CSV table of C-alpha atoms in Angstrom, one decimal:
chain,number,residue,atom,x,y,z
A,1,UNK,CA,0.0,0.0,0.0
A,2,UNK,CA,1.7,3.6,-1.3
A,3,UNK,CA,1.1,7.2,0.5
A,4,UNK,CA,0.1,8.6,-2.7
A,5,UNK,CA,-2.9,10.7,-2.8
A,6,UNK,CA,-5.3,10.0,-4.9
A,7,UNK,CA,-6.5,13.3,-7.0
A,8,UNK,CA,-10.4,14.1,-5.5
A,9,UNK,CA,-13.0,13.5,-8.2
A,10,UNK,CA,-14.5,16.3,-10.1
A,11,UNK,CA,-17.4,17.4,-8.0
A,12,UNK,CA,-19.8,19.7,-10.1
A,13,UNK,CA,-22.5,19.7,-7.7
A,14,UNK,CA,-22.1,23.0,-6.5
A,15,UNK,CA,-20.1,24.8,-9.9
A,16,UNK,CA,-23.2,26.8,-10.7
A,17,UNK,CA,-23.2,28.1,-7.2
A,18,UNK,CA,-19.4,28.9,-6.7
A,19,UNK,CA,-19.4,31.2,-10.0
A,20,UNK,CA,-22.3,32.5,-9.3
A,21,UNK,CA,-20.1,33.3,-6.1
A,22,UNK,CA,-17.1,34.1,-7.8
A,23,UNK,CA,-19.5,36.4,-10.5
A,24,UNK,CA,-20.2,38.4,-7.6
A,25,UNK,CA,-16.8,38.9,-5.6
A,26,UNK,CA,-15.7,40.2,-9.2
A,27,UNK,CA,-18.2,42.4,-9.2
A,28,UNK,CA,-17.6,44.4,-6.3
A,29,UNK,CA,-14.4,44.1,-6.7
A,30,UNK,CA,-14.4,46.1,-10.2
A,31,UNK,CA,-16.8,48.9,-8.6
A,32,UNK,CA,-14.9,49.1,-6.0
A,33,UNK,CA,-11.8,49.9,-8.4
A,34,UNK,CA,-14.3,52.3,-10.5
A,35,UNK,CA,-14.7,54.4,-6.9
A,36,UNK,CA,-10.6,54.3,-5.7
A,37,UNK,CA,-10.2,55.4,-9.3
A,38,UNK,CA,-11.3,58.8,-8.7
A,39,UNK,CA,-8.4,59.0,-5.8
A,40,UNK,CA,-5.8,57.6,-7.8
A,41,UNK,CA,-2.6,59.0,-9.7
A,42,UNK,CA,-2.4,58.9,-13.3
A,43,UNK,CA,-0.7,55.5,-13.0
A,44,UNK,CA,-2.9,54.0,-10.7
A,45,UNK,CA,-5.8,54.7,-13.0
A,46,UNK,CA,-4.6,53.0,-16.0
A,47,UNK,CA,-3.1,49.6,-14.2
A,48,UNK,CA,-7.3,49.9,-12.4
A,49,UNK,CA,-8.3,50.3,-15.7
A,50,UNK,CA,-6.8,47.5,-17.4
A,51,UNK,CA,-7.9,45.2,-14.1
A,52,UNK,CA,-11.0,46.0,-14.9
A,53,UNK,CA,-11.2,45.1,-18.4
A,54,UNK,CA,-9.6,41.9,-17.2
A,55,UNK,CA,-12.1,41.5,-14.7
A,56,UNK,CA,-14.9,41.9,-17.3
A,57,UNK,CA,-13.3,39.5,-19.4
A,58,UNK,CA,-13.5,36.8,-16.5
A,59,UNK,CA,-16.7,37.4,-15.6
A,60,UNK,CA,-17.9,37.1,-19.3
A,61,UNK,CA,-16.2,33.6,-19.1
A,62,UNK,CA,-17.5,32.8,-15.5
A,63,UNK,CA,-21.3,33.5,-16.8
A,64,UNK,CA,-20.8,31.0,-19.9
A,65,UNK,CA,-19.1,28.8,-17.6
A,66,UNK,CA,-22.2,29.0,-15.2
A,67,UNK,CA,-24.8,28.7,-18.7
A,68,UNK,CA,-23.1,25.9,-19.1
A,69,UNK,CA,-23.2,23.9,-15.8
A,70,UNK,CA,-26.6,25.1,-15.5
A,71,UNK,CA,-27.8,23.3,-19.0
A,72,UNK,CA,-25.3,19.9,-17.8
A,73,UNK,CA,-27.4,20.1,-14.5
A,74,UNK,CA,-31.0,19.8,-16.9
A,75,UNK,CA,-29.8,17.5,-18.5
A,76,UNK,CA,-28.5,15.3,-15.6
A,77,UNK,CA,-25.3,15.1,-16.5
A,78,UNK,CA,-24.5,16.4,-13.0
């Protein structure tokens, strides 16, 4: 008998939940980088700025993500 672990199994009960989770924390975390914009340096603006558009691309990506789980789920594949 080895020590190795054995990788967990994919559990995709709960995926729709978690990015609708994550969805959210990204949220607030891109209005909150809209509001410190406004007491930012030059600098600071334009590294918040390309966050955000980051940020907007993951949560673009999240919500298919969660469209997806969300059709697996009807279909019971989950």
């Amino acid at each position: 008998m080895t020590n190795e672990k054995q990788p967990n199994r994919d559990n995709r009960f709960n995926n729709v939940e978690r990015l609708h989770d994550m969805i959210e924390n990204t949220k607030r975390k891109l209005q909150e980088a809209e509001v410190s914009m406004e007491f930012a340096s030059p600098e600071e603006q334009e590294m918040l700025k390309q966050k955000n558009e980051r940020r907007k691309q993951s949560i673009e990506a999240m919500n298919k993500e969660m469209k997806e789980e969300m059709e697996a789920r009807k279909k019971g594949e989950i």
